[in-house]
Coordinates of C-alpha atoms in Angstrom, one line a residue:
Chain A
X151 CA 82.6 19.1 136.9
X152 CA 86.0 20.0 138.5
X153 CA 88.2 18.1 136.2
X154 CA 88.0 18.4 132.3
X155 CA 89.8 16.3 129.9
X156 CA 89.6 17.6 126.1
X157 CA 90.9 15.3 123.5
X158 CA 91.4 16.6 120.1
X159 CA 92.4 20.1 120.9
X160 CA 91.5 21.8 117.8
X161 CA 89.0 24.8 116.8
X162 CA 86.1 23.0 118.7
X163 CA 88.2 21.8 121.7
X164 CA 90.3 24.4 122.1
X165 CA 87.0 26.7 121.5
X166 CA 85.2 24.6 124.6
X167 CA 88.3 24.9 126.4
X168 CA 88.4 28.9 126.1
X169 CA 84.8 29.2 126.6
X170 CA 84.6 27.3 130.2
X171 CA 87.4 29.6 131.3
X172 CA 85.2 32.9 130.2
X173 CA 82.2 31.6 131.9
X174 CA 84.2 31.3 135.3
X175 CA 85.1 27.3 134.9
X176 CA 87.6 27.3 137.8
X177 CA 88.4 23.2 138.0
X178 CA 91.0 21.7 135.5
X179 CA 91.3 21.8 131.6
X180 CA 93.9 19.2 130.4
X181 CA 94.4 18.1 126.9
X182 CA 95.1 15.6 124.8
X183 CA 96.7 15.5 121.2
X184 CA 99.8 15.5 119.0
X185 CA 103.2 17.4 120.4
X186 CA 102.6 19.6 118.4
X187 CA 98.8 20.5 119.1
X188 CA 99.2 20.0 123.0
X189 CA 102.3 22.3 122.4
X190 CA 100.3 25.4 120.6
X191 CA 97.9 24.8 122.8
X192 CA 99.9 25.5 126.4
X193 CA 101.8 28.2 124.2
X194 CA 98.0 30.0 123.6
X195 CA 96.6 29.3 127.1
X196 CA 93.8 27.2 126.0
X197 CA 94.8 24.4 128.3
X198 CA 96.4 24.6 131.7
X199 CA 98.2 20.9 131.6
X200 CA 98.8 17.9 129.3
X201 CA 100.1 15.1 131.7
X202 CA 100.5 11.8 129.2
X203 CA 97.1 11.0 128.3
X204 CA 96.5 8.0 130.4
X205 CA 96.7 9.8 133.6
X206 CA 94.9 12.6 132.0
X207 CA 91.7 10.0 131.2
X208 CA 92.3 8.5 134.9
X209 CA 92.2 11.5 136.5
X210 CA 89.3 13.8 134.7
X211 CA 85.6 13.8 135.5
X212 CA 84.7 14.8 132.1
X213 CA 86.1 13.7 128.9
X214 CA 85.2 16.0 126.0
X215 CA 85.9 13.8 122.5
X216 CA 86.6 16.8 119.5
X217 CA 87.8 14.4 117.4
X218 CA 86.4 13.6 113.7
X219 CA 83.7 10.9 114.0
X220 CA 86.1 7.9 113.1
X221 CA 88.5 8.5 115.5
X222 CA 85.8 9.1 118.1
X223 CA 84.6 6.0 117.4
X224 CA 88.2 4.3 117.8
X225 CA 88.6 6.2 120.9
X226 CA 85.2 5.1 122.7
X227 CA 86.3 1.1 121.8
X228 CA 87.7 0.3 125.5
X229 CA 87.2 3.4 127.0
X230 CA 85.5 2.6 130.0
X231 CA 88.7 0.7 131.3
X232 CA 91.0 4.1 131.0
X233 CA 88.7 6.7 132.5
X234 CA 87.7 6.9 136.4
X235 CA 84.7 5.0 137.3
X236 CA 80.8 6.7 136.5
X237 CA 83.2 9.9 134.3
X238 CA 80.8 11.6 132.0
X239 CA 82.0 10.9 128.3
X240 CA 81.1 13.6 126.1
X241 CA 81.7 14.3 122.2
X242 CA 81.2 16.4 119.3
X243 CA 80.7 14.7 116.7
X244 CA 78.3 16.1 113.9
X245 CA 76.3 12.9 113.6
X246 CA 74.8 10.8 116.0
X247 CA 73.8 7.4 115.6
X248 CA 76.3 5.8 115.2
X249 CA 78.8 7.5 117.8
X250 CA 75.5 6.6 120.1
X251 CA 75.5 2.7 119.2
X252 CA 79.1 2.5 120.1
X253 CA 78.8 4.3 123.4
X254 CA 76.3 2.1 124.8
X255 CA 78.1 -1.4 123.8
X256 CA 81.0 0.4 125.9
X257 CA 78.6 0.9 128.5
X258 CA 79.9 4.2 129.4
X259 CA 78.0 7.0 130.7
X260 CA 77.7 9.0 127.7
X261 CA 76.1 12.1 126.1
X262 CA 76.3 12.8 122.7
X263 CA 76.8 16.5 121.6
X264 CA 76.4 18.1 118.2
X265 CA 77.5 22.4 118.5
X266 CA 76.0 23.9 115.3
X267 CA 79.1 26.2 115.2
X268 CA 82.2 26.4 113.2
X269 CA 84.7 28.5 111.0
X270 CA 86.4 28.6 108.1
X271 CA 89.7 28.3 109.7
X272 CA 90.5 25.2 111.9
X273 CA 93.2 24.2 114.3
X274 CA 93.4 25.3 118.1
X275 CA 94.7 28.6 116.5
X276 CA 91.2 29.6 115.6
X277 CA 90.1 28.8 119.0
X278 CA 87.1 31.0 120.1
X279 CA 85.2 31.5 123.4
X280 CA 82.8 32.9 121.8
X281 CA 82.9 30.2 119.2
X282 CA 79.5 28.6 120.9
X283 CA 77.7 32.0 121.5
X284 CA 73.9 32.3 120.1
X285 CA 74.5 28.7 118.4
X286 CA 72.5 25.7 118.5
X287 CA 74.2 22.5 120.5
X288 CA 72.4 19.3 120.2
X289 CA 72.5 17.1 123.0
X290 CA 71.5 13.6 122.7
X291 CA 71.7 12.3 126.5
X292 CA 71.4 9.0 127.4
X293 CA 70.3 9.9 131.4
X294 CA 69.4 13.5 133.0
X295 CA 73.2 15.4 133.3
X296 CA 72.3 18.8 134.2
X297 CA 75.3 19.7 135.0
X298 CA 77.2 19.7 131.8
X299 CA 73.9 21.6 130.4
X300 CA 74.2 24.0 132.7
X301 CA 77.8 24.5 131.2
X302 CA 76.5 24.2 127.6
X303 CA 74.4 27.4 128.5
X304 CA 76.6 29.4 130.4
X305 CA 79.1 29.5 127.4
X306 CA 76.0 31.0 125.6
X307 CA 75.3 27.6 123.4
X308 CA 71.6 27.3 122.8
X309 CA 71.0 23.5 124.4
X310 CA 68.4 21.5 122.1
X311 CA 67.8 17.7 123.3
X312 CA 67.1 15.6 120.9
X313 CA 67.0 12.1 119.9
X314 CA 70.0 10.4 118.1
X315 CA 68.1 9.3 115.2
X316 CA 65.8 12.3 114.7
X317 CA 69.7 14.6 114.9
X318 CA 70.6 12.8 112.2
X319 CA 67.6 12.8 109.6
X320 CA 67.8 16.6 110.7
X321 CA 71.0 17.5 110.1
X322 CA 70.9 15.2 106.5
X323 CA 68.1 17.9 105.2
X324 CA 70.0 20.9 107.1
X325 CA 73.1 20.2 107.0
X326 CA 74.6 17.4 105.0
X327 CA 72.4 18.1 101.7
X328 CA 73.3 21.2 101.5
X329 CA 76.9 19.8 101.4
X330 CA 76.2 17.2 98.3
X331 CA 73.8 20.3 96.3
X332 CA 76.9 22.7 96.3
X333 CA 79.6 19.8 95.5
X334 CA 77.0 18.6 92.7
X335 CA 76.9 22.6 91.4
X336 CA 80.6 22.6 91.9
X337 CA 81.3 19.5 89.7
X338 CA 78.7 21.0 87.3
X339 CA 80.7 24.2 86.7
X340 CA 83.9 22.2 86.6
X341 CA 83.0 21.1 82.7
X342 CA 82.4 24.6 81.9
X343 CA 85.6 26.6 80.2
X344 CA 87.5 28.0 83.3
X345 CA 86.9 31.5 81.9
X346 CA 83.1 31.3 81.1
X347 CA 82.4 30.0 84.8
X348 CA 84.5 32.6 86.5
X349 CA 82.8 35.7 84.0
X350 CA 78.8 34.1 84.5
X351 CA 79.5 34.0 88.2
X352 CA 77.8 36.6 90.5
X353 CA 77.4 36.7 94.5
X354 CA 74.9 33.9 94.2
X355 CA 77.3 31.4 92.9
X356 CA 79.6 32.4 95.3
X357 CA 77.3 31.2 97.7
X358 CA 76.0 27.9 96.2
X359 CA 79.5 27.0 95.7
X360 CA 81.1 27.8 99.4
X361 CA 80.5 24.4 100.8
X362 CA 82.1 22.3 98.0
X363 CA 85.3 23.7 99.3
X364 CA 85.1 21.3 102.3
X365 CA 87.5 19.4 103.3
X366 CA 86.9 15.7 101.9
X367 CA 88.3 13.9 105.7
X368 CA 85.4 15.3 107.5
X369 CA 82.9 14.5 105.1
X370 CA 84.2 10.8 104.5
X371 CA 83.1 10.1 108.3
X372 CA 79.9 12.0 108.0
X373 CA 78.8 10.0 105.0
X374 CA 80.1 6.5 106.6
X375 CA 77.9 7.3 109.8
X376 CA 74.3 8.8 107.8
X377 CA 74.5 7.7 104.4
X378 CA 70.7 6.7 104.6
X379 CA 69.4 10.0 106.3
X380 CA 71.2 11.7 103.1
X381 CA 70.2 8.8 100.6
X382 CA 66.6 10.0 101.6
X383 CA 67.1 13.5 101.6
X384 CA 68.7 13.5 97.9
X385 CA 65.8 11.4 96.5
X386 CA 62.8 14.0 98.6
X387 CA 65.1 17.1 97.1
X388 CA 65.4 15.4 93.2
X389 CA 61.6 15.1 93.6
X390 CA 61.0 18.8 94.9
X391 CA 63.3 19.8 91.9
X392 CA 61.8 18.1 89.5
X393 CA 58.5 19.1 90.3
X394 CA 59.6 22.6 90.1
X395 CA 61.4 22.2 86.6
X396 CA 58.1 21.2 85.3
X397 CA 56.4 24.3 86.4
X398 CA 59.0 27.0 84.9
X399 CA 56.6 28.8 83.1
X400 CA 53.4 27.9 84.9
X401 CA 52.2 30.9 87.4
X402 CA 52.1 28.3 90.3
X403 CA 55.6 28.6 90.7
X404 CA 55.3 32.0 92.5
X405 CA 53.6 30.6 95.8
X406 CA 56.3 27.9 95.4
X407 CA 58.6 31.1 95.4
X408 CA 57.3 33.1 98.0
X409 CA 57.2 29.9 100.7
X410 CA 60.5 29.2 100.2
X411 CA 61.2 32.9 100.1
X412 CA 59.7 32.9 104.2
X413 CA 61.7 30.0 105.4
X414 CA 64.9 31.8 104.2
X415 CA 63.7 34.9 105.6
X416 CA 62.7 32.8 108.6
X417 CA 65.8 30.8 109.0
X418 CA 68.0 34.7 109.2
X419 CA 65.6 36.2 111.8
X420 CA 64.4 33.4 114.0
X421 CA 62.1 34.2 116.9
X422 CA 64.4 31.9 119.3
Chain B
X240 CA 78.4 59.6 73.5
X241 CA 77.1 62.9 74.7
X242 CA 73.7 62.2 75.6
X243 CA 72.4 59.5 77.7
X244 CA 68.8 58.6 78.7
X245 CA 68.9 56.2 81.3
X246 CA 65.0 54.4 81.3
X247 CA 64.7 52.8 84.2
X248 CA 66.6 55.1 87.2
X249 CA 67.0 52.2 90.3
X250 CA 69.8 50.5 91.6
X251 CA 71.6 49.8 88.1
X252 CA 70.7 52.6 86.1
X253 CA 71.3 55.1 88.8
X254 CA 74.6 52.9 89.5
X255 CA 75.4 53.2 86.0
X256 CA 74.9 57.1 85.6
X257 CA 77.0 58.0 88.7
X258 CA 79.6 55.5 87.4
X259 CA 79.9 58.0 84.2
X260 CA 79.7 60.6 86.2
X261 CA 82.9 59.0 88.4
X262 CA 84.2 57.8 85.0
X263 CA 84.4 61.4 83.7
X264 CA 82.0 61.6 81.2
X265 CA 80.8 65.2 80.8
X266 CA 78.1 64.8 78.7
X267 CA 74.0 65.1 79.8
X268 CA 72.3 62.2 81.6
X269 CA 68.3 62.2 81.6
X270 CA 66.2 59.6 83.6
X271 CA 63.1 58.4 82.7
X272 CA 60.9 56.5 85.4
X273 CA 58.2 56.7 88.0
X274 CA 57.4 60.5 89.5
X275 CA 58.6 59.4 92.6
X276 CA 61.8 57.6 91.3
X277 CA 62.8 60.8 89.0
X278 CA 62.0 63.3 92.2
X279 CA 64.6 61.1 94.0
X280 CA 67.5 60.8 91.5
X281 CA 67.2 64.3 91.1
X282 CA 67.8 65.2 94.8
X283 CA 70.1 62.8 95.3
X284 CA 72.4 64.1 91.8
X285 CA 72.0 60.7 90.3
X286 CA 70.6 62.1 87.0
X287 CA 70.7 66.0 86.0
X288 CA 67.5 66.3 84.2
X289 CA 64.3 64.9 83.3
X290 CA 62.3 65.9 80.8
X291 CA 59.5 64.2 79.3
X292 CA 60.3 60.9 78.2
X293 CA 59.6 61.7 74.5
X294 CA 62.3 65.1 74.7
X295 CA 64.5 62.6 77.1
X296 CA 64.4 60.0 74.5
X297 CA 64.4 62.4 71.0
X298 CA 67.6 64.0 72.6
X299 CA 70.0 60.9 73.7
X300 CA 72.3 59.6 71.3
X301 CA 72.4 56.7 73.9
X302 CA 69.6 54.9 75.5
X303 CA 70.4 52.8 78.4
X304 CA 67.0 50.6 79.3
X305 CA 67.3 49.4 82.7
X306 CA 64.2 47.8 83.5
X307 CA 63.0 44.4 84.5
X308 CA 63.0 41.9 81.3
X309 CA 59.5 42.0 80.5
X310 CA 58.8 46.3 80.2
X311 CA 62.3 46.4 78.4
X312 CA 60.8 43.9 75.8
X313 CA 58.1 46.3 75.8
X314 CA 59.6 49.5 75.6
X315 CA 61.8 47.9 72.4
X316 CA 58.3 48.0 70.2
X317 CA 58.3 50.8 68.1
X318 CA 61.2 52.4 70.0
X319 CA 63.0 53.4 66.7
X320 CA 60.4 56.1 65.3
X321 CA 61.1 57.8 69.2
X322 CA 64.5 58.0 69.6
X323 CA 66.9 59.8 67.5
X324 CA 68.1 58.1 63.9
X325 CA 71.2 55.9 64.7
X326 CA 70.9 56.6 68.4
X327 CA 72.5 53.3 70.4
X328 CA 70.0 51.8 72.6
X329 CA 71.9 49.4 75.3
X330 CA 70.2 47.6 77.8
X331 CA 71.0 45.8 81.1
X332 CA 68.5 43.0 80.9
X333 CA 69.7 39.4 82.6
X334 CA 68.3 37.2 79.7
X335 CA 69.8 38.1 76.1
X336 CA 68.2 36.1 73.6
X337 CA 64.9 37.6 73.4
X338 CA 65.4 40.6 73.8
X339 CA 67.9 40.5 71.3
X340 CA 65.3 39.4 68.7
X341 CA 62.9 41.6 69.4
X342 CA 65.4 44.6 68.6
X343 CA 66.4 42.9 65.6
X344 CA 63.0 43.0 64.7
X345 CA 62.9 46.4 65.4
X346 CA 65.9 47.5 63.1
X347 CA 67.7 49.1 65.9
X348 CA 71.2 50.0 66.4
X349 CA 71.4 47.8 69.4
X350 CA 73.9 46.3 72.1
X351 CA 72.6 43.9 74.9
X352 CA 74.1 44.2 77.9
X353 CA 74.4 42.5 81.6
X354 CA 76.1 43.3 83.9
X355 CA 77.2 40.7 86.6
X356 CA 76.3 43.4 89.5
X357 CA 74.0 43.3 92.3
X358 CA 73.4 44.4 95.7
X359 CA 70.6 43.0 98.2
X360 CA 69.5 46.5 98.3
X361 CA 66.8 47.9 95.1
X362 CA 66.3 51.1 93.9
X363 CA 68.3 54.6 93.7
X364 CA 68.8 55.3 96.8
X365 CA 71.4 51.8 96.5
X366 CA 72.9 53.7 93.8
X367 CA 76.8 53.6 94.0
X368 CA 79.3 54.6 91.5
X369 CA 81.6 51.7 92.1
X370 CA 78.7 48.3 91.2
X371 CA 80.2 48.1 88.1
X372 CA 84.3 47.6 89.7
X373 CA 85.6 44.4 89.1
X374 CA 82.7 42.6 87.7
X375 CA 81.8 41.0 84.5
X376 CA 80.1 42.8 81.8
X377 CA 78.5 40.9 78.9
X378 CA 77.9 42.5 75.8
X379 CA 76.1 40.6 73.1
X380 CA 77.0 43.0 69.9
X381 CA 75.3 43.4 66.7
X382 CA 77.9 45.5 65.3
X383 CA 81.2 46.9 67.4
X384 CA 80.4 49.8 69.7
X385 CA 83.8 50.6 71.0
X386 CA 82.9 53.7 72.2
X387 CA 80.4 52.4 74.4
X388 CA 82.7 49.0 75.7
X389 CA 85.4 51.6 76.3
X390 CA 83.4 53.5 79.1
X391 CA 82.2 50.3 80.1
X392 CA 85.9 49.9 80.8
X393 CA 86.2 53.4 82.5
X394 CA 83.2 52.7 85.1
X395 CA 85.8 49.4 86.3
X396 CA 83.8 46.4 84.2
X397 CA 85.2 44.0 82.5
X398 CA 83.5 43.6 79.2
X399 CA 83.3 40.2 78.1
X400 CA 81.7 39.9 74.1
X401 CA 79.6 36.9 74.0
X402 CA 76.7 35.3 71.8
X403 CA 73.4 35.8 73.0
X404 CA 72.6 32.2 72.9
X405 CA 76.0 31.1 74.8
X406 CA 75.3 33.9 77.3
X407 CA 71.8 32.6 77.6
X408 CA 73.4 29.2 78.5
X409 CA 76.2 29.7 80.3
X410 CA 74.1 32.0 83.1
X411 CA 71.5 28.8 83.3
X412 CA 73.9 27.5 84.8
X413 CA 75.6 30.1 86.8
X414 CA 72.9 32.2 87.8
X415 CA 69.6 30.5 87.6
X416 CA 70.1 27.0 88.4
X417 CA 71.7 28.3 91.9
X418 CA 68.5 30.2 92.1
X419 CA 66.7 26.9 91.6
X420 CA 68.7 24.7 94.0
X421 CA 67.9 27.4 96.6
X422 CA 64.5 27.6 96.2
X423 CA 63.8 24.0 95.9
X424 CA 66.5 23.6 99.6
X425 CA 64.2 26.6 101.1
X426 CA 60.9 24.6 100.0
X427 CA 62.0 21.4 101.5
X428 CA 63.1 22.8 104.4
X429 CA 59.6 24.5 105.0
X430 CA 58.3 21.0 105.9
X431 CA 60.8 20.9 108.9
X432 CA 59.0 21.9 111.9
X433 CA 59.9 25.7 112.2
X434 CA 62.1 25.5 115.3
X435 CA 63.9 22.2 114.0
X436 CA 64.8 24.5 110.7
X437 CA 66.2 26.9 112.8
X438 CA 68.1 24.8 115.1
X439 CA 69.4 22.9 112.9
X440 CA 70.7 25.1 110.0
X441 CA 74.3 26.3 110.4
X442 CA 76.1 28.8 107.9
X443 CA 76.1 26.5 105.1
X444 CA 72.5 26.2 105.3
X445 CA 72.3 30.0 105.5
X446 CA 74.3 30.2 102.4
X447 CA 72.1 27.6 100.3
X448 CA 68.7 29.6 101.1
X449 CA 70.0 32.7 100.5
X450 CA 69.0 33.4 97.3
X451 CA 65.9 31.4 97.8
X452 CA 64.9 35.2 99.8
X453 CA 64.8 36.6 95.7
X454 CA 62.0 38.7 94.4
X455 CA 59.6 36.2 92.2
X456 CA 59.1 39.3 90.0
X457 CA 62.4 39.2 88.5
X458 CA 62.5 35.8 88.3
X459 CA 59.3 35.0 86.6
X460 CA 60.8 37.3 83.6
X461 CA 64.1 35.5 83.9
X462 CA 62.1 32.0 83.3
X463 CA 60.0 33.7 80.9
X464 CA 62.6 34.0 78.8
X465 CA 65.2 31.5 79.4
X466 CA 63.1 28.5 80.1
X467 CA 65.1 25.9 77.8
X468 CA 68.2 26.4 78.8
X469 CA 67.4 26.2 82.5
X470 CA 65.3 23.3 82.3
X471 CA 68.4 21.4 80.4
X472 CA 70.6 22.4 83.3
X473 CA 68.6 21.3 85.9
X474 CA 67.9 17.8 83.9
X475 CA 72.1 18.0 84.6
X476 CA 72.4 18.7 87.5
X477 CA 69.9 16.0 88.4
X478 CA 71.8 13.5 86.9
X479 CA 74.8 14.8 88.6
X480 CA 73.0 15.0 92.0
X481 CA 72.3 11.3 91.2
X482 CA 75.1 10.0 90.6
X483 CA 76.9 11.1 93.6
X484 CA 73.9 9.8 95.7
X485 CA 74.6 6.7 94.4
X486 CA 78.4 6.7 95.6
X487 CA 77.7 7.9 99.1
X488 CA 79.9 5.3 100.5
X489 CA 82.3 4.7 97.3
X490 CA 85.7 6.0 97.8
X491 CA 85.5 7.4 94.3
X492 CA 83.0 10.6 95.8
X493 CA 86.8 11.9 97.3
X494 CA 87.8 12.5 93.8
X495 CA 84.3 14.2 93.1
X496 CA 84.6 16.1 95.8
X497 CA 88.4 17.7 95.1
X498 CA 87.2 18.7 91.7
X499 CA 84.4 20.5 93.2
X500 CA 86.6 21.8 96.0
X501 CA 88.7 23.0 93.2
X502 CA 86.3 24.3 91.1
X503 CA 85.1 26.7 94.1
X504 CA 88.3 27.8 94.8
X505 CA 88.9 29.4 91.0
X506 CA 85.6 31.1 91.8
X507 CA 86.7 32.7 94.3
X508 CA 90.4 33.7 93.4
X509 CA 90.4 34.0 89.8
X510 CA 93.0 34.6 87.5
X511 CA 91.7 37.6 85.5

């Protein structure tokens, strides 16, 4: 890997970009954007060059995609004729499948990559290189590239292979239900009266209501790409729900209680 | 209000006694609790006396129960032939309708209370003057107590008069349905295998189980006594959760979505 091209150079790009550089990445970082991005982005150091992005493709060894999950998709459709022969084509992409399926009609040499890391903020202003540190990145590869995992570890991402379709009935339970539970709670609260729901709401709310503040574009694409994986996750969670609102006041519901109780405790202190 | 008997000296009565304190009030504050609990509020200036509970209780012209649901409801019976004639008993209980009833029943002079305040931490040693500062208040009266809702004022709460059965409602919702959701995530996720939880559970997944990590002893009085309501919200929010599941791929989930997005954004920078 001497030559990296990084299209869509926003929090995650920009982050990738900033994180090679701290972990002694001494080949090229180009990037590829809007003016306006690719400008910010030279003005903050993230990225050494933006030639126009055709040579940029042509000339790179790698080709990071940080793009949202539809435009990914656009990008990979022809691909292979703009890149340098056998390129690895990489991308970030928070679901799988689908961005898989599409990189192997393009016959590319492609591996799918999921960080489990993000912020509030986004942009290439936000940009981390720490952003990947102590964080789970999935890694769906398609052939052995060793290389780029090497990388993935020495900017201190935890490396997890896995296979497309198993990341993405994963991250429904972990990731994307979550999602649709605090936008449901959300919604709920919105027929309240403005000032009851802001007086009856303590830390805990807080919390269950973070994620319906999302921005609706990312979660568009996410919902195109693994609507069944999240279908099947809503209908096991109604049913685990259910089956607790029919044990309110029954004394089972304290084992129910203290195992769910572990995992959270679990899930803050994992033995990695 | 010269006298107050706090019953119950942890993290919200020995909050609520150095709040006075902070507040100005000059007056005595007694504790009545556990050997251990007392020996610790004493040493660490949280309370200035205890006596025996029978002198604490004979002497205070308030009585401020801060106990779990359950030993308040208990410590109601036959509370009026031990405390002082026309003494106001308060309490900081997180249900209001039955205990409500069971002071009516007991021809007190009383004002439920609950205070929207919390802190991972428990008991005294958590204490801190400033819990109250900024939150909500409730205050279910029987008859005014301005006195009382003015140093409720003083301490930094917002008081916020409500009906005991609206209260009871309107925190089904905002406080124990979260609690719910989490649990019910937390369980689900507990049939992931444990290092697929981990890896795959970002911050929003954090914030969805956090609450799921709550003692079952408080909660199993909070059911106790608020079963209805909560089992009518979670019969809502099911049909909520439904709903959107069945416009995963329907444009009209954006709209959804920006109402919850905006719903979560009041919550977090209200307009007091």
């Amino acid at each position: 890997m001497r030559n990296v091209a990084i299209a869509g150079v926003g929090l995650i790009g920009g982050s990738f970009a900033l994180a090679l550089r701290k972990a002694g990445f001494t080949g090229r970082i180009t990037g590829i954007g809007s003016p306006q991005t690719i400008q910010r982005a030279l003005e903050l150091g993230v990225i050494e060059a933006a030639p126009d992005p055709a040579q940029a493709l042509a000339e790179a060894d790698t080709v990071y995609l940080a793009y949202p999950i539809s435009r990914i998709l656009g990008m990979l459709e022809g691909l292979g004729a703009r890149i340098k022969p056998g390129a690895l084509v990489t991308d970030a992409g928070s679901t799988k499948s689908a961005i898989m399926a599409k990189a192997a009609s393009e016959r590319l040499r492609f591996l799918g990559g999921h960080p489990m890391a993000g912020k509030e903020l986004r942009g290439v202003g936000a940009a981390d290189a720490d952003l990947f540190r102590g964080r789970t990145y999935f890694l769906t590869p398609t052939q052995p590239e060793e290389e780029f995992v090497e990388w993935i570890r020495r900017i201190g991402g935890h490396p997890v292979l896995i296979n497309a379709e198993e990341h993405d009935r994963l991250v429904a339970v972990t990731s994307h239900l979550p999602q649709m539970l605090s936008t449901a709670l959300a919604s709920m609260a919105s027929e309240l009266p403005v000032d009851r729901a802001v007086q009856g709401s303590g830390p805990g709310m807080l919390d269950m209501t973070r994620l319906a503040g999302s921005a609706w574009e990312i979660w568009a694409d996410i919902l195109a790409t693994n609507a069944q994986p999240i279908d099947a996750a809503i209908t096991a969670y109604i049913e685990r729900l259910r089956d607790i609102q029919c044990r309110l006041k029954d004394t089972s519901l304290q084992a129910e209680f203290e195992k769910a109780g572990d995992v959270s405790r679990r899930l803050r202190h994992p033995a990695r």
